């Protein structure tokens, strides 16, 4: 494994992280909790993954308690990012589909949420505390960040950031977050098939020295070879929210990007997708959806593959602006839905 530091901090994260949502909820089809705990342990012990990204809303706190269970007595070995903002306390029960629970951002709630996360994680500090799917008015709310600064001063959190969502987009919110003083990180959606608005974030994040965390690098299975056009997903599975025509367009896009993967390149398609985001200096870690020992191994070993060359990155850019973006935008326009609601986390 290779590691990168979050700008302006002493927090070092593995280039491939582990998004705990894939094993702590039913949103990605993993229901075997024993397998989930095994994958968490193997990620660290076998592959050197040290960054684990969770949220209080994942499994109504189970994403946090799983980390405490998997890494008992090893707190100093791992880096924990968790999130807050959804009111899981007044509205118990895991949310369904793409719906969102009500959110709260007042200082008392933030403190209460932090204390509960600390308790579930069985720790006295959180490495990265992230606002979960907040809107512009929250990013502009000084009271929120004054509270976070106080939590830093008290040693309860080491750094804070924003996780954009629930779906792709949020350009103005992302730029506002990157420009917000004190921000350590912004979590975004970025992959070969969903490059905007992340392309606008990269230069600003590098200039402002704000680290980016990338999720959904495999576009719901299109970029890891697991998508089956003949398979229908249960409504509780986030992949079921992808418009069929978008997935079909995605398969055509993957064919156009075949120069990035295969025996001659030394990379699988899943590894190439991870390396695409890691090619940006401002991106510090990528969070693939890990659901099996096989894809854990494949994704963790992406960092040992040949990095994408400048020529390959230039060809990707040429394809994107030359029509690949339009190929993928049209099905979304036809469906009259927001892009990629499947990515909500």
PDB file of C-alpha atoms in Angstrom, residues 20-233:
ATOM      1  CA  UNK A  20     -17.654   0.939   5.500  1.00  0.00           C
ATOM      2  CA  UNK A  21     -21.116   1.531   4.027  1.00  0.00           C
ATOM      3  CA  UNK A  22     -20.649  -1.535   1.791  1.00  0.00           C
ATOM      4  CA  UNK A  23     -20.511  -3.888   4.796  1.00  0.00           C
ATOM      5  CA  UNK A  24     -22.594  -2.034   7.399  1.00  0.00           C
ATOM      6  CA  UNK A  25     -25.766  -1.506   5.358  1.00  0.00           C
ATOM      7  CA  UNK A  26     -27.866  -3.431   2.864  1.00  0.00           C
ATOM      8  CA  UNK A  27     -27.431  -0.774   0.204  1.00  0.00           C
ATOM      9  CA  UNK A  28     -24.818  -2.711  -1.737  1.00  0.00           C
ATOM     10  CA  UNK A  29     -26.046  -6.243  -1.264  1.00  0.00           C
ATOM     11  CA  UNK A  30     -23.703  -7.431   1.545  1.00  0.00           C
ATOM     12  CA  UNK A  31     -25.747  -8.975   4.348  1.00  0.00           C
ATOM     13  CA  UNK A  32     -23.196 -11.289   6.013  1.00  0.00           C
ATOM     14  CA  UNK A  33     -21.856  -9.323   8.973  1.00  0.00           C
ATOM     15  CA  UNK A  34     -19.148 -11.910   9.707  1.00  0.00           C
ATOM     16  CA  UNK A  35     -17.852 -11.430   6.167  1.00  0.00           C
ATOM     17  CA  UNK A  36     -17.936  -7.662   6.681  1.00  0.00           C
ATOM     18  CA  UNK A  37     -15.797  -7.868   9.818  1.00  0.00           C
ATOM     19  CA  UNK A  38     -13.404 -10.254   8.081  1.00  0.00           C
ATOM     20  CA  UNK A  39     -13.004  -7.884   5.139  1.00  0.00           C
ATOM     21  CA  UNK A  40     -12.283  -4.955   7.460  1.00  0.00           C
ATOM     22  CA  UNK A  41      -9.556  -6.897   9.273  1.00  0.00           C
ATOM     23  CA  UNK A  42      -8.032  -8.308   6.095  1.00  0.00           C
ATOM     24  CA  UNK A  43      -7.967  -4.861   4.510  1.00  0.00           C
ATOM     25  CA  UNK A  44      -5.520  -3.758   7.210  1.00  0.00           C
ATOM     26  CA  UNK A  45      -3.683  -6.981   7.964  1.00  0.00           C
ATOM     27  CA  UNK A  46      -3.185  -8.258   4.408  1.00  0.00           C
ATOM     28  CA  UNK A  47      -3.140  -5.105   2.292  1.00  0.00           C
ATOM     29  CA  UNK A  48      -2.168  -2.194   4.538  1.00  0.00           C
ATOM     30  CA  UNK A  49      -5.417  -0.247   4.158  1.00  0.00           C
ATOM     31  CA  UNK A  50      -5.527   2.173   7.085  1.00  0.00           C
ATOM     32  CA  UNK A  51      -8.286   4.652   6.171  1.00  0.00           C
ATOM     33  CA  UNK A  52     -11.824   3.584   7.017  1.00  0.00           C
ATOM     34  CA  UNK A  53     -14.688   5.909   6.077  1.00  0.00           C
ATOM     35  CA  UNK A  54     -18.016   5.472   7.829  1.00  0.00           C
ATOM     36  CA  UNK A  55     -20.983   7.526   9.106  1.00  0.00           C
ATOM     37  CA  UNK A  56     -23.350   7.498  12.055  1.00  0.00           C
ATOM     38  CA  UNK A  57     -26.255   6.857   9.686  1.00  0.00           C
ATOM     39  CA  UNK A  58     -24.728   3.660   8.228  1.00  0.00           C
ATOM     40  CA  UNK A  59     -26.752   0.888   9.794  1.00  0.00           C
ATOM     41  CA  UNK A  60     -27.928   3.305  12.496  1.00  0.00           C
ATOM     42  CA  UNK A  61     -24.451   3.372  14.019  1.00  0.00           C
ATOM     43  CA  UNK A  62     -23.418  -0.161  13.060  1.00  0.00           C
ATOM     44  CA  UNK A  63     -20.766   1.161  10.677  1.00  0.00           C
ATOM     45  CA  UNK A  64     -19.039   2.683  13.683  1.00  0.00           C
ATOM     46  CA  UNK A  65     -19.448  -0.222  16.091  1.00  0.00           C
ATOM     47  CA  UNK A  66     -18.105  -2.612  13.443  1.00  0.00           C
ATOM     48  CA  UNK A  67     -14.860  -0.627  13.343  1.00  0.00           C
ATOM     49  CA  UNK A  68     -14.604  -0.757  17.135  1.00  0.00           C
ATOM     50  CA  UNK A  69     -15.117  -4.522  17.003  1.00  0.00           C
ATOM     51  CA  UNK A  70     -12.809  -5.206  14.066  1.00  0.00           C
ATOM     52  CA  UNK A  71      -9.923  -3.115  15.421  1.00  0.00           C
ATOM     53  CA  UNK A  72     -10.191  -3.502  19.187  1.00  0.00           C
ATOM     54  CA  UNK A  73      -6.872  -2.529  20.755  1.00  0.00           C
ATOM     55  CA  UNK A  74      -5.571  -1.155  17.437  1.00  0.00           C
ATOM     56  CA  UNK A  75      -6.857   2.424  17.481  1.00  0.00           C
ATOM     57  CA  UNK A  76      -3.423   3.888  16.753  1.00  0.00           C
ATOM     58  CA  UNK A  77      -3.047   1.694  13.656  1.00  0.00           C
ATOM     59  CA  UNK A  78      -5.993   3.021  11.671  1.00  0.00           C
ATOM     60  CA  UNK A  79      -7.450   6.360  10.545  1.00  0.00           C
ATOM     61  CA  UNK A  80     -11.187   6.806  11.027  1.00  0.00           C
ATOM     62  CA  UNK A  81     -13.364   9.187   9.074  1.00  0.00           C
ATOM     63  CA  UNK A  82     -16.999   9.393  10.137  1.00  0.00           C
ATOM     64  CA  UNK A  83     -19.874  11.736   9.316  1.00  0.00           C
ATOM     65  CA  UNK A  84     -22.687  13.596  11.013  1.00  0.00           C
ATOM     66  CA  UNK A  85     -25.721  15.675  10.172  1.00  0.00           C
ATOM     67  CA  UNK A  86     -28.597  13.202   9.808  1.00  0.00           C
ATOM     68  CA  UNK A  87     -30.891  13.027  12.821  1.00  0.00           C
ATOM     69  CA  UNK A  88     -30.812   9.289  13.464  1.00  0.00           C
ATOM     70  CA  UNK A  89     -31.873   9.868  17.056  1.00  0.00           C
ATOM     71  CA  UNK A  90     -35.316  11.368  16.509  1.00  0.00           C
ATOM     72  CA  UNK A  91     -35.886   9.198  13.434  1.00  0.00           C
ATOM     73  CA  UNK A  92     -34.670   5.656  14.249  1.00  0.00           C
ATOM     74  CA  UNK A  93     -34.661   2.978  11.612  1.00  0.00           C
ATOM     75  CA  UNK A  94     -32.506   2.684   8.510  1.00  0.00           C
ATOM     76  CA  UNK A  95     -33.668   4.905   5.682  1.00  0.00           C
ATOM     77  CA  UNK A  96     -35.082   3.264   2.584  1.00  0.00           C
ATOM     78  CA  UNK A  97     -34.042   3.666  -1.023  1.00  0.00           C
ATOM     79  CA  UNK A  98     -32.762   7.109  -1.927  1.00  0.00           C
ATOM     80  CA  UNK A  99     -34.737   8.966   0.735  1.00  0.00           C
ATOM     81  CA  UNK A 100     -32.911  11.139   3.250  1.00  0.00           C
ATOM     82  CA  UNK A 101     -33.519  11.516   6.954  1.00  0.00           C
ATOM     83  CA  UNK A 102     -34.020  15.034   8.355  1.00  0.00           C
ATOM     84  CA  UNK A 103     -30.771  16.865   9.117  1.00  0.00           C
ATOM     85  CA  UNK A 104     -29.669  19.012  12.058  1.00  0.00           C
ATOM     86  CA  UNK A 105     -26.702  21.359  12.224  1.00  0.00           C
ATOM     87  CA  UNK A 106     -27.111  23.271  15.489  1.00  0.00           C
ATOM     88  CA  UNK A 107     -24.089  23.222  17.856  1.00  0.00           C
ATOM     89  CA  UNK A 108     -25.843  21.134  20.521  1.00  0.00           C
ATOM     90  CA  UNK A 109     -26.721  18.449  17.978  1.00  0.00           C
ATOM     91  CA  UNK A 110     -23.209  18.402  16.526  1.00  0.00           C
ATOM     92  CA  UNK A 111     -21.726  17.889  19.989  1.00  0.00           C
ATOM     93  CA  UNK A 112     -24.251  15.196  20.827  1.00  0.00           C
ATOM     94  CA  UNK A 113     -23.627  13.398  17.531  1.00  0.00           C
ATOM     95  CA  UNK A 114     -19.861  13.570  18.081  1.00  0.00           C
ATOM     96  CA  UNK A 115     -20.114  12.124  21.606  1.00  0.00           C
ATOM     97  CA  UNK A 116     -22.289   9.275  20.362  1.00  0.00           C
ATOM     98  CA  UNK A 117     -19.877   8.498  17.520  1.00  0.00           C
ATOM     99  CA  UNK A 118     -16.974   8.471  19.960  1.00  0.00           C
ATOM    100  CA  UNK A 119     -18.884   6.045  22.166  1.00  0.00           C
ATOM    101  CA  UNK A 120     -19.790   3.710  19.299  1.00  0.00           C
ATOM    102  CA  UNK A 121     -16.244   3.805  17.935  1.00  0.00           C
ATOM    103  CA  UNK A 122     -14.896   3.147  21.440  1.00  0.00           C
ATOM    104  CA  UNK A 123     -12.331   5.911  21.061  1.00  0.00           C
ATOM    105  CA  UNK A 124     -11.609   9.332  22.481  1.00  0.00           C
ATOM    106  CA  UNK A 125     -10.902  11.008  19.131  1.00  0.00           C
ATOM    107  CA  UNK A 126     -12.080  10.993  15.512  1.00  0.00           C
ATOM    108  CA  UNK A 127      -9.439  11.583  12.850  1.00  0.00           C
ATOM    109  CA  UNK A 128     -11.723  13.171  10.252  1.00  0.00           C
ATOM    110  CA  UNK A 129     -15.210  14.410  11.117  1.00  0.00           C
ATOM    111  CA  UNK A 130     -17.279  15.146   7.991  1.00  0.00           C
ATOM    112  CA  UNK A 131     -20.500  17.064   7.398  1.00  0.00           C
ATOM    113  CA  UNK A 132     -22.708  14.525   5.659  1.00  0.00           C
ATOM    114  CA  UNK A 133     -24.437  15.733   2.487  1.00  0.00           C
ATOM    115  CA  UNK A 134     -24.812  19.322   3.680  1.00  0.00           C
ATOM    116  CA  UNK A 135     -26.326  22.139   1.602  1.00  0.00           C
ATOM    117  CA  UNK A 136     -24.914  25.572   0.824  1.00  0.00           C
ATOM    118  CA  UNK A 137     -26.514  27.300   3.802  1.00  0.00           C
ATOM    119  CA  UNK A 138     -24.702  24.896   6.122  1.00  0.00           C
ATOM    120  CA  UNK A 139     -21.329  25.456   4.434  1.00  0.00           C
ATOM    121  CA  UNK A 140     -21.889  29.175   4.965  1.00  0.00           C
ATOM    122  CA  UNK A 141     -22.965  28.757   8.610  1.00  0.00           C
ATOM    123  CA  UNK A 142     -20.155  30.037  10.851  1.00  0.00           C
ATOM    124  CA  UNK A 143     -21.682  28.488  13.986  1.00  0.00           C
ATOM    125  CA  UNK A 144     -21.204  25.002  12.536  1.00  0.00           C
ATOM    126  CA  UNK A 145     -17.498  25.526  11.976  1.00  0.00           C
ATOM    127  CA  UNK A 146     -16.963  27.338  15.249  1.00  0.00           C
ATOM    128  CA  UNK A 147     -18.314  24.208  16.929  1.00  0.00           C
ATOM    129  CA  UNK A 148     -15.969  22.007  14.921  1.00  0.00           C
ATOM    130  CA  UNK A 149     -13.005  24.199  15.809  1.00  0.00           C
ATOM    131  CA  UNK A 150     -13.882  23.833  19.498  1.00  0.00           C
ATOM    132  CA  UNK A 151     -14.064  20.052  19.102  1.00  0.00           C
ATOM    133  CA  UNK A 152     -10.581  20.193  17.579  1.00  0.00           C
ATOM    134  CA  UNK A 153      -9.287  22.271  20.472  1.00  0.00           C
ATOM    135  CA  UNK A 154     -10.744  19.728  22.896  1.00  0.00           C
ATOM    136  CA  UNK A 155      -8.984  16.868  21.083  1.00  0.00           C
ATOM    137  CA  UNK A 156     -12.207  15.113  20.135  1.00  0.00           C
ATOM    138  CA  UNK A 157     -11.559  15.482  16.417  1.00  0.00           C
ATOM    139  CA  UNK A 158      -8.278  15.954  14.566  1.00  0.00           C
ATOM    140  CA  UNK A 159      -9.678  17.528  11.404  1.00  0.00           C
ATOM    141  CA  UNK A 160     -12.985  18.162   9.675  1.00  0.00           C
ATOM    142  CA  UNK A 161     -14.322  18.110   6.149  1.00  0.00           C
ATOM    143  CA  UNK A 162     -17.422  17.933   3.964  1.00  0.00           C
ATOM    144  CA  UNK A 163     -18.872  14.931   2.146  1.00  0.00           C
ATOM    145  CA  UNK A 164     -20.828  16.158  -0.884  1.00  0.00           C
ATOM    146  CA  UNK A 165     -24.034  14.446  -1.876  1.00  0.00           C
ATOM    147  CA  UNK A 166     -26.225  12.543  -1.790  1.00  0.00           C
ATOM    148  CA  UNK A 167     -25.875  12.242  -5.587  1.00  0.00           C
ATOM    149  CA  UNK A 168     -23.348  13.586  -8.066  1.00  0.00           C
ATOM    150  CA  UNK A 169     -23.128  17.294  -8.743  1.00  0.00           C
ATOM    151  CA  UNK A 170     -23.045  19.957  -6.030  1.00  0.00           C
ATOM    152  CA  UNK A 171     -20.520  22.087  -7.908  1.00  0.00           C
ATOM    153  CA  UNK A 172     -21.176  25.355  -6.089  1.00  0.00           C
ATOM    154  CA  UNK A 173     -21.270  23.629  -2.704  1.00  0.00           C
ATOM    155  CA  UNK A 174     -18.002  21.874  -3.469  1.00  0.00           C
ATOM    156  CA  UNK A 175     -16.210  25.048  -4.468  1.00  0.00           C
ATOM    157  CA  UNK A 176     -17.576  26.860  -1.397  1.00  0.00           C
ATOM    158  CA  UNK A 177     -16.369  24.044   0.865  1.00  0.00           C
ATOM    159  CA  UNK A 178     -12.908  24.006  -0.699  1.00  0.00           C
ATOM    160  CA  UNK A 179     -12.651  27.758  -0.163  1.00  0.00           C
ATOM    161  CA  UNK A 180     -13.827  27.560   3.454  1.00  0.00           C
ATOM    162  CA  UNK A 181     -10.947  28.275   5.916  1.00  0.00           C
ATOM    163  CA  UNK A 182     -10.042  25.328   8.125  1.00  0.00           C
ATOM    164  CA  UNK A 183     -11.406  22.675   5.755  1.00  0.00           C
ATOM    165  CA  UNK A 184      -9.167  19.587   5.627  1.00  0.00           C
ATOM    166  CA  UNK A 185     -11.045  17.547   3.032  1.00  0.00           C
ATOM    167  CA  UNK A 186     -13.971  17.372   0.640  1.00  0.00           C
ATOM    168  CA  UNK A 187     -15.396  14.007  -0.346  1.00  0.00           C
ATOM    169  CA  UNK A 188     -16.624  13.823  -3.932  1.00  0.00           C
ATOM    170  CA  UNK A 189     -17.874  11.441  -6.599  1.00  0.00           C
ATOM    171  CA  UNK A 190     -15.400  10.943  -9.413  1.00  0.00           C
ATOM    172  CA  UNK A 191     -14.894   8.234 -11.989  1.00  0.00           C
ATOM    173  CA  UNK A 192     -14.150   7.774 -15.668  1.00  0.00           C
ATOM    174  CA  UNK A 193     -17.854   7.951 -16.526  1.00  0.00           C
ATOM    175  CA  UNK A 194     -18.767  10.783 -14.132  1.00  0.00           C
ATOM    176  CA  UNK A 195     -16.001  13.336 -14.404  1.00  0.00           C
ATOM    177  CA  UNK A 196     -17.981  16.514 -13.793  1.00  0.00           C
ATOM    178  CA  UNK A 197     -18.059  18.580 -11.640  1.00  0.00           C
ATOM    179  CA  UNK A 198     -14.889  17.038 -10.127  1.00  0.00           C
ATOM    180  CA  UNK A 199     -12.810  18.434 -13.007  1.00  0.00           C
ATOM    181  CA  UNK A 200     -13.595  21.894 -11.618  1.00  0.00           C
ATOM    182  CA  UNK A 201     -12.566  20.895  -8.098  1.00  0.00           C
ATOM    183  CA  UNK A 202      -9.080  19.531  -8.785  1.00  0.00           C
ATOM    184  CA  UNK A 203      -7.175  22.760  -9.551  1.00  0.00           C
ATOM    185  CA  UNK A 204      -8.916  24.745  -6.799  1.00  0.00           C
ATOM    186  CA  UNK A 205      -8.311  22.030  -4.202  1.00  0.00           C
ATOM    187  CA  UNK A 206      -4.629  21.911  -5.109  1.00  0.00           C
ATOM    188  CA  UNK A 207      -4.338  25.698  -4.941  1.00  0.00           C
ATOM    189  CA  UNK A 208      -6.164  25.914  -1.588  1.00  0.00           C
ATOM    190  CA  UNK A 209      -4.429  22.799  -0.232  1.00  0.00           C
ATOM    191  CA  UNK A 210      -7.674  20.985   0.554  1.00  0.00           C
ATOM    192  CA  UNK A 211      -7.564  17.210   0.183  1.00  0.00           C
ATOM    193  CA  UNK A 212     -10.119  15.367  -1.923  1.00  0.00           C
ATOM    194  CA  UNK A 213     -11.534  11.954  -1.052  1.00  0.00           C
ATOM    195  CA  UNK A 214     -13.087  10.076  -3.980  1.00  0.00           C
ATOM    196  CA  UNK A 215     -15.991   7.660  -3.703  1.00  0.00           C
ATOM    197  CA  UNK A 216     -17.906   5.659  -6.337  1.00  0.00           C
ATOM    198  CA  UNK A 217     -14.785   5.131  -8.505  1.00  0.00           C
ATOM    199  CA  UNK A 218     -16.425   2.185 -10.292  1.00  0.00           C
ATOM    200  CA  UNK A 219     -19.760   3.739 -11.345  1.00  0.00           C
ATOM    201  CA  UNK A 220     -21.973   1.030  -9.877  1.00  0.00           C
ATOM    202  CA  UNK A 221     -20.085  -1.879 -11.353  1.00  0.00           C
ATOM    203  CA  UNK A 222     -19.536  -0.566 -14.879  1.00  0.00           C
ATOM    204  CA  UNK A 223     -15.863   0.065 -14.149  1.00  0.00           C
ATOM    205  CA  UNK A 224     -15.028  -3.061 -12.198  1.00  0.00           C
ATOM    206  CA  UNK A 225     -16.413  -5.640 -14.604  1.00  0.00           C
ATOM    207  CA  UNK A 226     -19.268  -6.745 -12.347  1.00  0.00           C
ATOM    208  CA  UNK A 227     -22.228  -5.084 -14.060  1.00  0.00           C
ATOM    209  CA  UNK A 228     -24.603  -7.563 -15.664  1.00  0.00           C
ATOM    210  CA  UNK A 229     -27.188  -5.902 -17.946  1.00  0.00           C
ATOM    211  CA  UNK A 230     -29.475  -8.908 -17.449  1.00  0.00           C
ATOM    212  CA  UNK A 231     -29.478  -8.721 -13.659  1.00  0.00           C
ATOM    213  CA  UNK A 232     -32.143  -6.798 -11.777  1.00  0.00           C
ATOM    214  CA  UNK A 233     -31.283  -5.378  -8.377  1.00  0.00           C
TER     215      UNK A 233
END
